[in-house]
Coordinates of N, CA and C in Angstrom, one line a residue:
X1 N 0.8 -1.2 0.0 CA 0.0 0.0 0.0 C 0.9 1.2 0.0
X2 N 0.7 2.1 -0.9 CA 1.6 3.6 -1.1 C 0.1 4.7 -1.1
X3 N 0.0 5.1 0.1 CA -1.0 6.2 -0.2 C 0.0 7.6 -0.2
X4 N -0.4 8.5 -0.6 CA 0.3 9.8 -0.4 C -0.9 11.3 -0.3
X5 N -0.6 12.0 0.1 CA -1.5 12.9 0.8 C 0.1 14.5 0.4
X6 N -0.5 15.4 -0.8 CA 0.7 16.0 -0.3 C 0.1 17.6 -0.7
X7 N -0.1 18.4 0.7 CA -0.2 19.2 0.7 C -2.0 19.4 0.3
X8 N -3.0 18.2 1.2 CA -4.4 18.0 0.4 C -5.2 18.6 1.5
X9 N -5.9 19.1 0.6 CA -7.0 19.8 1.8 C -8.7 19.6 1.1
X10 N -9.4 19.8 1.9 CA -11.1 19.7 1.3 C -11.7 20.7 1.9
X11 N -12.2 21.5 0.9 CA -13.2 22.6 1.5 C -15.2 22.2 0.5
X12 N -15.7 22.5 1.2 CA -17.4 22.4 1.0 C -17.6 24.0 1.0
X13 N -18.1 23.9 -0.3 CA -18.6 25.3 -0.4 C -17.2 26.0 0.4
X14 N -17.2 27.1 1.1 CA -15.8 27.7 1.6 C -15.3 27.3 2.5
X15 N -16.0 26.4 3.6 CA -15.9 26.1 4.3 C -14.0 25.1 4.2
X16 N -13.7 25.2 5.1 CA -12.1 24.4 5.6 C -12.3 23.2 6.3
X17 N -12.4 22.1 5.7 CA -12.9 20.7 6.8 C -11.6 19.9 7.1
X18 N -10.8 19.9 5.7 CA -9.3 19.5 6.6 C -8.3 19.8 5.6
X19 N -7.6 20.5 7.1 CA -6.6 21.4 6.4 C -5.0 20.9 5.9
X20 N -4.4 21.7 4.8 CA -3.6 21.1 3.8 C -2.8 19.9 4.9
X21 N -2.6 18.7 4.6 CA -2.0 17.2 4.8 C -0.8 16.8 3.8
X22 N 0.3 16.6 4.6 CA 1.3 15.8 3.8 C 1.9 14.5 4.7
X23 N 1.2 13.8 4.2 CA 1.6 12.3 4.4 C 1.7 11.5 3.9
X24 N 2.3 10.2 4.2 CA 2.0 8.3 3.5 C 2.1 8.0 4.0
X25 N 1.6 6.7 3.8 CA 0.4 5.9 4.3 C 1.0 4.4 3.6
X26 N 1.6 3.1 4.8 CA 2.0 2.5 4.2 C 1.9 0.8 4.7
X27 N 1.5 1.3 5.9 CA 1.3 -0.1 6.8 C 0.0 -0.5 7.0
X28 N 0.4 -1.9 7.2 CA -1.2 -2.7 6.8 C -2.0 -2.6 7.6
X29 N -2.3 -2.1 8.6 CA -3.5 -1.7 9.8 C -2.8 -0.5 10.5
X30 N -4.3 0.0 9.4 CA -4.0 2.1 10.0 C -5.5 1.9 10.5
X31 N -5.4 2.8 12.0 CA -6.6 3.0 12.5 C -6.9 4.7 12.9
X32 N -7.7 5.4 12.3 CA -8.4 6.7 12.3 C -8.8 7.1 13.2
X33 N -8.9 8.1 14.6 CA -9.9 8.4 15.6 C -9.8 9.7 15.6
X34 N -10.9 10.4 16.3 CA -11.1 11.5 16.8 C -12.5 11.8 16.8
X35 N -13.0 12.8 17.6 CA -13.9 13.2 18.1 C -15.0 13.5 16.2
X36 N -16.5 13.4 16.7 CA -17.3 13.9 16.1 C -17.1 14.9 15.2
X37 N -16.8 14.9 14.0 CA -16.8 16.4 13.6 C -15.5 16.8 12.7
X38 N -14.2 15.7 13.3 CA -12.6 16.1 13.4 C -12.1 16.6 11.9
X39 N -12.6 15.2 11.0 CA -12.1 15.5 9.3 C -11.9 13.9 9.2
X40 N -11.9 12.9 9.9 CA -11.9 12.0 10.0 C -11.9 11.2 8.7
X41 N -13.8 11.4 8.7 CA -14.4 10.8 7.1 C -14.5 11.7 6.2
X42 N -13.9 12.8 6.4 CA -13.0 13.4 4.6 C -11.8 12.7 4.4
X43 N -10.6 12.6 5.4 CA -9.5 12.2 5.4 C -10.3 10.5 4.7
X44 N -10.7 10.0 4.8 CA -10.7 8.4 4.6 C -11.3 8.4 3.3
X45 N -12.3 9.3 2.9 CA -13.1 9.4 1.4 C -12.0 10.4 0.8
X46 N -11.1 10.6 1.1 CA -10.3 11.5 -0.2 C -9.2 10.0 -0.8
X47 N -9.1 9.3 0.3 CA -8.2 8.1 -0.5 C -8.8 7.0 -1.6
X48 N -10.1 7.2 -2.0 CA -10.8 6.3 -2.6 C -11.7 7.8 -3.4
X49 N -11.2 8.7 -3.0 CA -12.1 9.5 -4.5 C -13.3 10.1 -4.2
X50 N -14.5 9.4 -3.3 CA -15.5 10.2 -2.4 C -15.8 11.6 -2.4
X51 N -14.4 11.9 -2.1 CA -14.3 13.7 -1.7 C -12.9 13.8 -2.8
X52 N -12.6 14.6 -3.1 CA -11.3 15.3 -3.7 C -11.2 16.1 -3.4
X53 N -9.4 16.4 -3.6 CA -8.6 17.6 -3.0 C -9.3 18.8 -3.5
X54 N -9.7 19.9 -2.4 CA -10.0 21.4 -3.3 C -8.9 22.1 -3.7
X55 N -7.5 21.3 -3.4 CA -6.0 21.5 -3.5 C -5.3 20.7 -3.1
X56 N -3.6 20.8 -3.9 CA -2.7 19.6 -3.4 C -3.2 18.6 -4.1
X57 N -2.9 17.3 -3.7 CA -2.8 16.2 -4.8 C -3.0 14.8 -3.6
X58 N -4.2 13.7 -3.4 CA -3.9 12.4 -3.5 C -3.9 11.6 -4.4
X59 N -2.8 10.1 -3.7 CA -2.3 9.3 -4.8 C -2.5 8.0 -3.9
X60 N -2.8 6.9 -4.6 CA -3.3 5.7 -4.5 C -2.4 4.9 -5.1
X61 N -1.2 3.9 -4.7 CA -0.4 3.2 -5.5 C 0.2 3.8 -6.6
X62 N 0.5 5.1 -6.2 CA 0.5 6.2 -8.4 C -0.4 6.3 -8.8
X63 N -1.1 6.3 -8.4 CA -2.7 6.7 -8.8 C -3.6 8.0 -8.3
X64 N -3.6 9.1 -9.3 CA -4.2 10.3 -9.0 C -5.6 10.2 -8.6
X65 N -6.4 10.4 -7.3 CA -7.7 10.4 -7.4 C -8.7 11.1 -8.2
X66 N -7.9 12.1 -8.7 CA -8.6 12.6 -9.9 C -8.5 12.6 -11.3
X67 N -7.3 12.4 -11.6 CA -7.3 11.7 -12.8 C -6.9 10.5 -13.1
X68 N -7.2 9.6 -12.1 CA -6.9 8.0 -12.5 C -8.2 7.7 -11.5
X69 N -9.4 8.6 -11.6 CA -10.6 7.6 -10.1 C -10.9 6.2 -10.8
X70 N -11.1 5.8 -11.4 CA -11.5 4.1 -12.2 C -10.4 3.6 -11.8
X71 N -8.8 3.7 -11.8 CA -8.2 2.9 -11.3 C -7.9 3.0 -9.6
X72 N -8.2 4.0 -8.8 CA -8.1 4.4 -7.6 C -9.0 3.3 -7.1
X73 N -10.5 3.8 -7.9 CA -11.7 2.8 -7.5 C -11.3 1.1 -6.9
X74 N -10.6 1.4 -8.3 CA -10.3 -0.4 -8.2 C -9.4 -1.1 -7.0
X75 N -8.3 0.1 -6.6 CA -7.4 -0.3 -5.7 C -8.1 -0.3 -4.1
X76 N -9.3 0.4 -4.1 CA -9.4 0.8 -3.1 C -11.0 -0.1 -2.7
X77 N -11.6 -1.0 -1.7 CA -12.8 -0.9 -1.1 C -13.0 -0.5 0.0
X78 N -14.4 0.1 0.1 CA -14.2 1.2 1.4 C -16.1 0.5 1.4
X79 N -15.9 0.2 3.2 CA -17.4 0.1 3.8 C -18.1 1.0 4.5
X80 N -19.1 1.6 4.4 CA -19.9 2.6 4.6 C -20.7 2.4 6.4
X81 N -20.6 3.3 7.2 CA -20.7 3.2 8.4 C -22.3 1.9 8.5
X82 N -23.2 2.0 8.0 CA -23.8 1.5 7.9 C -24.0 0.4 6.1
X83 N -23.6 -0.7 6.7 CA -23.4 -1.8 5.5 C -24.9 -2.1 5.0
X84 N -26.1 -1.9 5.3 CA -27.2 -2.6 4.9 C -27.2 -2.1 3.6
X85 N -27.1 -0.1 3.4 CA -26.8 0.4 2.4 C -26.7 0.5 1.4
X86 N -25.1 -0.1 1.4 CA -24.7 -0.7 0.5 C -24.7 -2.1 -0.4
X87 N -25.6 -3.2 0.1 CA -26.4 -4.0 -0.1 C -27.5 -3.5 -1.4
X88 N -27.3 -3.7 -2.4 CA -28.3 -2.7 -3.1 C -29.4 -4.0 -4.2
X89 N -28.9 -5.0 -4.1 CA -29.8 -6.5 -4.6 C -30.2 -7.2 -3.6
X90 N -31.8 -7.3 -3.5 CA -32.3 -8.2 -2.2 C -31.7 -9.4 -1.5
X91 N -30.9 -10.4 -2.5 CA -30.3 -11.5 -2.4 C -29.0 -11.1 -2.4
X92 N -28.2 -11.9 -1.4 CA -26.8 -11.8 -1.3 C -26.2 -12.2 -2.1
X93 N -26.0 -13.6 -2.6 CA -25.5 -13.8 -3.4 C -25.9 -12.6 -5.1
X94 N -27.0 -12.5 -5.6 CA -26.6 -11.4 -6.2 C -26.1 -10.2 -6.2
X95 N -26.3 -9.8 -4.9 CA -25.5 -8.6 -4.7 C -23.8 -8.3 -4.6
X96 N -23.5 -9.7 -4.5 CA -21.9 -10.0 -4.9 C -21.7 -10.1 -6.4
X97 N -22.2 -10.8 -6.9 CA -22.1 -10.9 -8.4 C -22.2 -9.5 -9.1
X98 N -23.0 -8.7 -8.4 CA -23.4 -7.2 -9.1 C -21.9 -6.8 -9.2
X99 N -21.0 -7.3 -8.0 CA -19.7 -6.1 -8.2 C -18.8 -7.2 -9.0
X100 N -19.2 -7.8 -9.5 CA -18.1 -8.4 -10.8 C -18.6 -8.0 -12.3
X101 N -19.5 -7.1 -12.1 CA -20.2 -7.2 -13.2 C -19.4 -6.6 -14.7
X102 N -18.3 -6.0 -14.1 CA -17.8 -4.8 -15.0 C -16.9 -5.6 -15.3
X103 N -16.2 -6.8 -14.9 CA -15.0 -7.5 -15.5 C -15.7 -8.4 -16.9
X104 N -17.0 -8.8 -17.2 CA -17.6 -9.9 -17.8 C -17.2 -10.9 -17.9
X105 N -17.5 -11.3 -16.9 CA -16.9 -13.0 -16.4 C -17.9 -14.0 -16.8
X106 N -18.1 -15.0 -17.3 CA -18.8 -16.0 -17.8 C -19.7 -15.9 -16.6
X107 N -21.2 -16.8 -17.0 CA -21.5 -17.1 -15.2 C -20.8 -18.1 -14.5
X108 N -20.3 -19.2 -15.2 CA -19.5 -20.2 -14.2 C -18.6 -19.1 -13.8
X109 N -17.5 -18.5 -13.6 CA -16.8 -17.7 -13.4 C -17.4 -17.3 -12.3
X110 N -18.2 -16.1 -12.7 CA -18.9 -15.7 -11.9 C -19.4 -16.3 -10.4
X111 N -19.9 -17.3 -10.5 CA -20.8 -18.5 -9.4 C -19.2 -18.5 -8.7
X112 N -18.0 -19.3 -9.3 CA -17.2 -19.6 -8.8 C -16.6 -18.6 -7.7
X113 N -17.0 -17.3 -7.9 CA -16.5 -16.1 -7.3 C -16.7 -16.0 -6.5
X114 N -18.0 -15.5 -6.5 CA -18.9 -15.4 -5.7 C -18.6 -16.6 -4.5
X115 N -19.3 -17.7 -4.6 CA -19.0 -19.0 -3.7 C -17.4 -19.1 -2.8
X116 N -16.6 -18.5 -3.7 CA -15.1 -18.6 -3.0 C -15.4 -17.1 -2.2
X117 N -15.6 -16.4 -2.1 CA -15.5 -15.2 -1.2 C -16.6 -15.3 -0.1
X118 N -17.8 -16.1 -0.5 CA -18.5 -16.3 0.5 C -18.2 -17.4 1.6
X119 N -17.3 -18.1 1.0 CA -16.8 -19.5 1.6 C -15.6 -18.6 2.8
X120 N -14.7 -17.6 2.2 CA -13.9 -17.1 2.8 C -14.0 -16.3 3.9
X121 N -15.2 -15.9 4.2 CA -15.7 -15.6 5.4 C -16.8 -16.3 5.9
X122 N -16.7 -17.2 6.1 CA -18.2 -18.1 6.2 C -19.5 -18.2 6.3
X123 N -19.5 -17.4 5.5 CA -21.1 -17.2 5.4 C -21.8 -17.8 4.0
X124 N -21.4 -18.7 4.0 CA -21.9 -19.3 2.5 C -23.4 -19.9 2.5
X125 N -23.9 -19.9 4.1 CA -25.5 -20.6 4.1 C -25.9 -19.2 4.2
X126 N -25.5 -17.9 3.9 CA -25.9 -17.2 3.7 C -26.5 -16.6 2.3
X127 N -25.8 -17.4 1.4 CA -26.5 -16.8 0.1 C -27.5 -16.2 -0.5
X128 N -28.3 -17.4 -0.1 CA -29.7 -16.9 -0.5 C -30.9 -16.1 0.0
X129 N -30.0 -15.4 1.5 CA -30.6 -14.3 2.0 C -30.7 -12.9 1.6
X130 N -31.8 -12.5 2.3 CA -32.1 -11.1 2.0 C -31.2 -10.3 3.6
X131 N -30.9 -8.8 2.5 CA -29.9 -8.3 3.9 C -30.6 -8.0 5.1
X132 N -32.3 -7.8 4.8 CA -32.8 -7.0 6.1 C -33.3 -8.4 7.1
X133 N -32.5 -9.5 6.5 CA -32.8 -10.7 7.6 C -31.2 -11.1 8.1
X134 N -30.7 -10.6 8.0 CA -29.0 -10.3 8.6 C -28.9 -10.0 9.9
X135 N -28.2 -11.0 10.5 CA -27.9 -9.8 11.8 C -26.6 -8.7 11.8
X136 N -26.3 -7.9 12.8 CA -25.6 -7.1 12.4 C -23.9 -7.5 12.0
X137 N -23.6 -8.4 12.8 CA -22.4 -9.0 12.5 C -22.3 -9.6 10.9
X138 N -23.7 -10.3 10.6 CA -23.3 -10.8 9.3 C -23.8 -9.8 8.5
X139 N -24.0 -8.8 8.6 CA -23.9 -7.4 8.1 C -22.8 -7.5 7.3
X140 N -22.1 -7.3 8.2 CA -21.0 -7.0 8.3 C -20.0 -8.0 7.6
X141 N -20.0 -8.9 7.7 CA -19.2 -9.8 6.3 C -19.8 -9.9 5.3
X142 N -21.4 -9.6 5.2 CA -21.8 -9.3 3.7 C -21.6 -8.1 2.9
X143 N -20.9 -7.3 4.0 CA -20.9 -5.7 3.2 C -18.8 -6.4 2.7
X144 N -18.7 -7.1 3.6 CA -17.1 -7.6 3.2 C -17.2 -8.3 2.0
X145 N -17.8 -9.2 2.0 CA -17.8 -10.3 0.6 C -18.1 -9.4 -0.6
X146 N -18.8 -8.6 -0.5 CA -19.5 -7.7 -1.7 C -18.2 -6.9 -2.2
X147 N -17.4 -6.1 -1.3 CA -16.4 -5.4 -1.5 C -15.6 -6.4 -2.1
X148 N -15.0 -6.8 -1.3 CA -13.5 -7.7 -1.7 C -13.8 -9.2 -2.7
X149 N -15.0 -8.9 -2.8 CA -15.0 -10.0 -4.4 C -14.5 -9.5 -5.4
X150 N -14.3 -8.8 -6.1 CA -13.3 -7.8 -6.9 C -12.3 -7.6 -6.7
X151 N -11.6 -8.2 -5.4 CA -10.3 -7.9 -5.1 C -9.5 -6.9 -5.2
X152 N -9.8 -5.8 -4.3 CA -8.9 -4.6 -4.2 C -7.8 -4.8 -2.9
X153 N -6.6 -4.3 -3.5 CA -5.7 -4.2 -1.9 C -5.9 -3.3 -1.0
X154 N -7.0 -2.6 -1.1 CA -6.6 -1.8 0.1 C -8.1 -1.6 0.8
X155 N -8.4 -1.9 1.9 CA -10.4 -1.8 2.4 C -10.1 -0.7 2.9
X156 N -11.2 0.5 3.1 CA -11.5 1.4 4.4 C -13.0 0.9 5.1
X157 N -12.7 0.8 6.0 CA -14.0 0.5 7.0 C -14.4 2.1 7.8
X158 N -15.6 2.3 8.0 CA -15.9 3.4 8.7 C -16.8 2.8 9.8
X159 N -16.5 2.8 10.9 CA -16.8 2.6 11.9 C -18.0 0.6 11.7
X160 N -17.1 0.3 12.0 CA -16.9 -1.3 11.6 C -17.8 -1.8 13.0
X161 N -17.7 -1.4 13.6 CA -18.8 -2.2 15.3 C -19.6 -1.5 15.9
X162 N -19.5 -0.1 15.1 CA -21.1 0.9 15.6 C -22.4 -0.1 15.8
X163 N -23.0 -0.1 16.7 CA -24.3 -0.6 16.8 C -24.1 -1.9 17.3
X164 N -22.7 -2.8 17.4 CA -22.8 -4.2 17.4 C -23.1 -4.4 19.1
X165 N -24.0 -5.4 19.2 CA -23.3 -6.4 20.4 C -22.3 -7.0 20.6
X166 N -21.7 -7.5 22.2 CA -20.1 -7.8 21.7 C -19.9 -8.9 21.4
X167 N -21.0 -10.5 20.7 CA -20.4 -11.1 20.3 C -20.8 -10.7 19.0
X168 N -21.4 -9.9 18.1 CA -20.7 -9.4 16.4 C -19.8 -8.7 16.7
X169 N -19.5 -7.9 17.7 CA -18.3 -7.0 17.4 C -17.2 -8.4 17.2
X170 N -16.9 -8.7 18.3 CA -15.7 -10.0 18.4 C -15.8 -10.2 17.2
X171 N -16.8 -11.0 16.7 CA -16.6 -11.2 15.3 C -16.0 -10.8 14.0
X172 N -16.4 -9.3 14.7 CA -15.7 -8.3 13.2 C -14.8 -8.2 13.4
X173 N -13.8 -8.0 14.8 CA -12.5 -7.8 15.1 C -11.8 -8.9 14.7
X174 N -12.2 -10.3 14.9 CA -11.8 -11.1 14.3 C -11.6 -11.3 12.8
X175 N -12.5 -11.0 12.3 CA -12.3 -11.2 10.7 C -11.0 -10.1 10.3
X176 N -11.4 -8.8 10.6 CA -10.3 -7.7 10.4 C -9.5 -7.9 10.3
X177 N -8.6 -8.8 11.5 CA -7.8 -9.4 12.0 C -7.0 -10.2 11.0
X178 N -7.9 -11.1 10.3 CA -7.0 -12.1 9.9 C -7.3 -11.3 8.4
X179 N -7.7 -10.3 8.0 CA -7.3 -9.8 6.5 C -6.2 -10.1 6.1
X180 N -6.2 -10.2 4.9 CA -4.9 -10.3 3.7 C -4.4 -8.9 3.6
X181 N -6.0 -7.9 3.0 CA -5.4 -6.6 2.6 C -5.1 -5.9 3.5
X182 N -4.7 -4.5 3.1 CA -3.8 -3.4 4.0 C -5.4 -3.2 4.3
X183 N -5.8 -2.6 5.5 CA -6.8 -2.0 5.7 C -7.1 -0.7 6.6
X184 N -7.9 0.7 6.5 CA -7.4 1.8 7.1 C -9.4 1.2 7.7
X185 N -9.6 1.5 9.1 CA -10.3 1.8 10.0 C -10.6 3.5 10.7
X186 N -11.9 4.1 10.1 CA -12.3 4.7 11.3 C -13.0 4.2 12.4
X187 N -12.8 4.3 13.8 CA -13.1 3.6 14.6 C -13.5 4.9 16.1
X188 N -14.8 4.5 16.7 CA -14.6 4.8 18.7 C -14.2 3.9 19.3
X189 N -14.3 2.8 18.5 CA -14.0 1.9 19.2 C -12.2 1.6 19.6
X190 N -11.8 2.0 20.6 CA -10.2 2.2 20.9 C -9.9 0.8 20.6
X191 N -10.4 -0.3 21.2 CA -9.5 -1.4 21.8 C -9.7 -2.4 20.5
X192 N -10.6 -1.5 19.3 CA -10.7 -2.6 18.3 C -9.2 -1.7 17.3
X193 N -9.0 -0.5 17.7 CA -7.4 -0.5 16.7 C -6.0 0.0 17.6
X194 N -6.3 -0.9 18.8 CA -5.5 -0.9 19.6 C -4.4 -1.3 19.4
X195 N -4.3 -2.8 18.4 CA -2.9 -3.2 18.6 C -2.4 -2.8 16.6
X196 N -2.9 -2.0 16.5 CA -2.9 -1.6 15.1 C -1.9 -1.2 14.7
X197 N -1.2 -0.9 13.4 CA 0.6 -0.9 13.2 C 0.7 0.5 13.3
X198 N -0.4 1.7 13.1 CA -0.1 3.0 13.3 C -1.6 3.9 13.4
X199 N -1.5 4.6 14.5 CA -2.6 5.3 14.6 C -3.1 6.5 14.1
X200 N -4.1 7.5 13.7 CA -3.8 8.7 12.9 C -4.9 9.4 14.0
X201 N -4.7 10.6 14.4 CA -5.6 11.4 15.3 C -6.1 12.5 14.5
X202 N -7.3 12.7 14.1 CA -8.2 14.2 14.1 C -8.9 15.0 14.8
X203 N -8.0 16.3 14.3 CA -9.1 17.0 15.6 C -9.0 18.5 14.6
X204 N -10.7 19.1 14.9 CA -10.8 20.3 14.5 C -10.5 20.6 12.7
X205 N -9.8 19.4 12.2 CA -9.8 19.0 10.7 C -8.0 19.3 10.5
X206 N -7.3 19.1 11.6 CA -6.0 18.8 11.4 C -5.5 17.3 12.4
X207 N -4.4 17.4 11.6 CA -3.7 15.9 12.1 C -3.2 16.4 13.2
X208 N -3.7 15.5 14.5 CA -2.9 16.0 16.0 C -2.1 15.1 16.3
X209 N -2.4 13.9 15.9 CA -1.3 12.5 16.3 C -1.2 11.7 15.2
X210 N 0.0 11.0 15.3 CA 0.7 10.1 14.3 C 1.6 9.4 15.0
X211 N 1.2 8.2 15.2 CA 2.2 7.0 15.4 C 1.3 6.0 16.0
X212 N 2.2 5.4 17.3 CA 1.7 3.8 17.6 C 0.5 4.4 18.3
X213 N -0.1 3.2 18.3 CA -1.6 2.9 19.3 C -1.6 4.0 20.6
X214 N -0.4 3.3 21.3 CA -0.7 3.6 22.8 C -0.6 5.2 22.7
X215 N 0.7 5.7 22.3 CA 0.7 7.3 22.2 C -0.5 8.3 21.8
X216 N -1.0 7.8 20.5 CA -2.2 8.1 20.2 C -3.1 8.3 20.8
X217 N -3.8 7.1 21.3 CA -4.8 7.4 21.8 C -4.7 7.9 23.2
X218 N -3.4 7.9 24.0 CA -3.3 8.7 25.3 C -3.6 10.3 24.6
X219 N -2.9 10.5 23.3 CA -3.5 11.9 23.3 C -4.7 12.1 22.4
X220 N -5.2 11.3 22.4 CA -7.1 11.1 21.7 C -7.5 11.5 23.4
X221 N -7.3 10.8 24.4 CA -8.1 10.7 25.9 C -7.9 12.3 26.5
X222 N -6.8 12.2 26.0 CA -6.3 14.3 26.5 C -7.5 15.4 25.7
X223 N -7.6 15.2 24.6 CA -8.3 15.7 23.7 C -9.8 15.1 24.1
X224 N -10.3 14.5 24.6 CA -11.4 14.4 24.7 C -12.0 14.6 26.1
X225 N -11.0 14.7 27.2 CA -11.7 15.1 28.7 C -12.3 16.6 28.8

């Protein structure tokens, strides 16, 4: 994973939501916090294209999010604070197939795809369900299977155990856990990007912290009493 952030800022209408950023981004569990409001989920929608720079430049593997978004797209899946959303075909299993649709894969292909990614997070007696019979946990790997059937290297999760009870949370911490891809997390939840390879702090729409877990979030706890 090569993200680069150099000199990127996002303004709405005139407004300043996060101000100019120069960083990269390179280890495989980045975890995002700060308070309500910080720039958080601009900082995480400018790496997949969502939002774009009102200035400055991000980059995605070499990849401009503005003038390369179709390949950004492809590098990047990102899950939406609430996964039912994103769910956009009644049936799960079709709603995995929907996101292969742009490669035109045979249907055996296709089936084959599908089936292996559902198999990869276990939810394969899940197929033939509808999302609003899901519970939240398997929400939550069906908003995974849908994304990473297409196989991008890099997931953003935005707040991945809002709403859970703690055996779906465990769950999701678990799956997280054993990912292949690089994955950036916004999170409240501290102790789910606790042991994470680097932490990022926002506050007020600037970067306050950068580095390990523990440092971080001692000055996430400063910033929030």
């Amino acid at each position: 994973m090569d993200i680069r952030f150099e000199e990127a800022e996002a303004r709405f209408e005139k407004r300043l939501i996060l101000h100019p950023l120069t960083l990269s981004l390179s280890e495989r569990r980045i975890g995002v916090i700060g308070l309500n409001g910080s720039g958080k989920t601009t900082f995480v929608r400018m790496i997949n294209g969502l939002v774009t720079p009102s200035s400055g430049r991000v980059s995605v593997n070499g990849f401009d999010t503005i003038k390369d978004a179709d390949r950004v797209r492809a590098e990047t899946g990102f899950i939406f604070q609430n996964p039912q959303n994103q769910i956009i075909l009644p049936i799960l299993k079709e709603d995995i197939a929907l996101g292969l649709k742009s490669r035109k894969l045979s249907r055996e292909l296709t089936d084959a795809a599908v089936e292996a990614v559902l198999s990869r997070f276990g939810i394969a007696h899940l197929a033939d369900r509808r999302a609003h019979e899901l519970s939240g946990g398997e929400l939550q790997l069906a908003a995974l299977a849908s994304v990473l059937v297409s196989k991008p290297g890099i997931l953003i999760m935005d707040e991945p155990t809002n709403q859970l009870d703690l055996r779906n949370r465990n769950l999701v911490q678990f799956t997280i856990d054993g990912l292949e891809e690089s994955v950036i997390v916004i999170s409240h939840d501290l102790d789910l990007v606790a042991d994470f390879d680097r932490l990022l702090l926002f506050h007020q729409g600037r970067l306050a912290a950068d580095g390990n877990a523990s440092d971080v979030i001692s000055r996430y706890r400063e910033i929030a009493a």
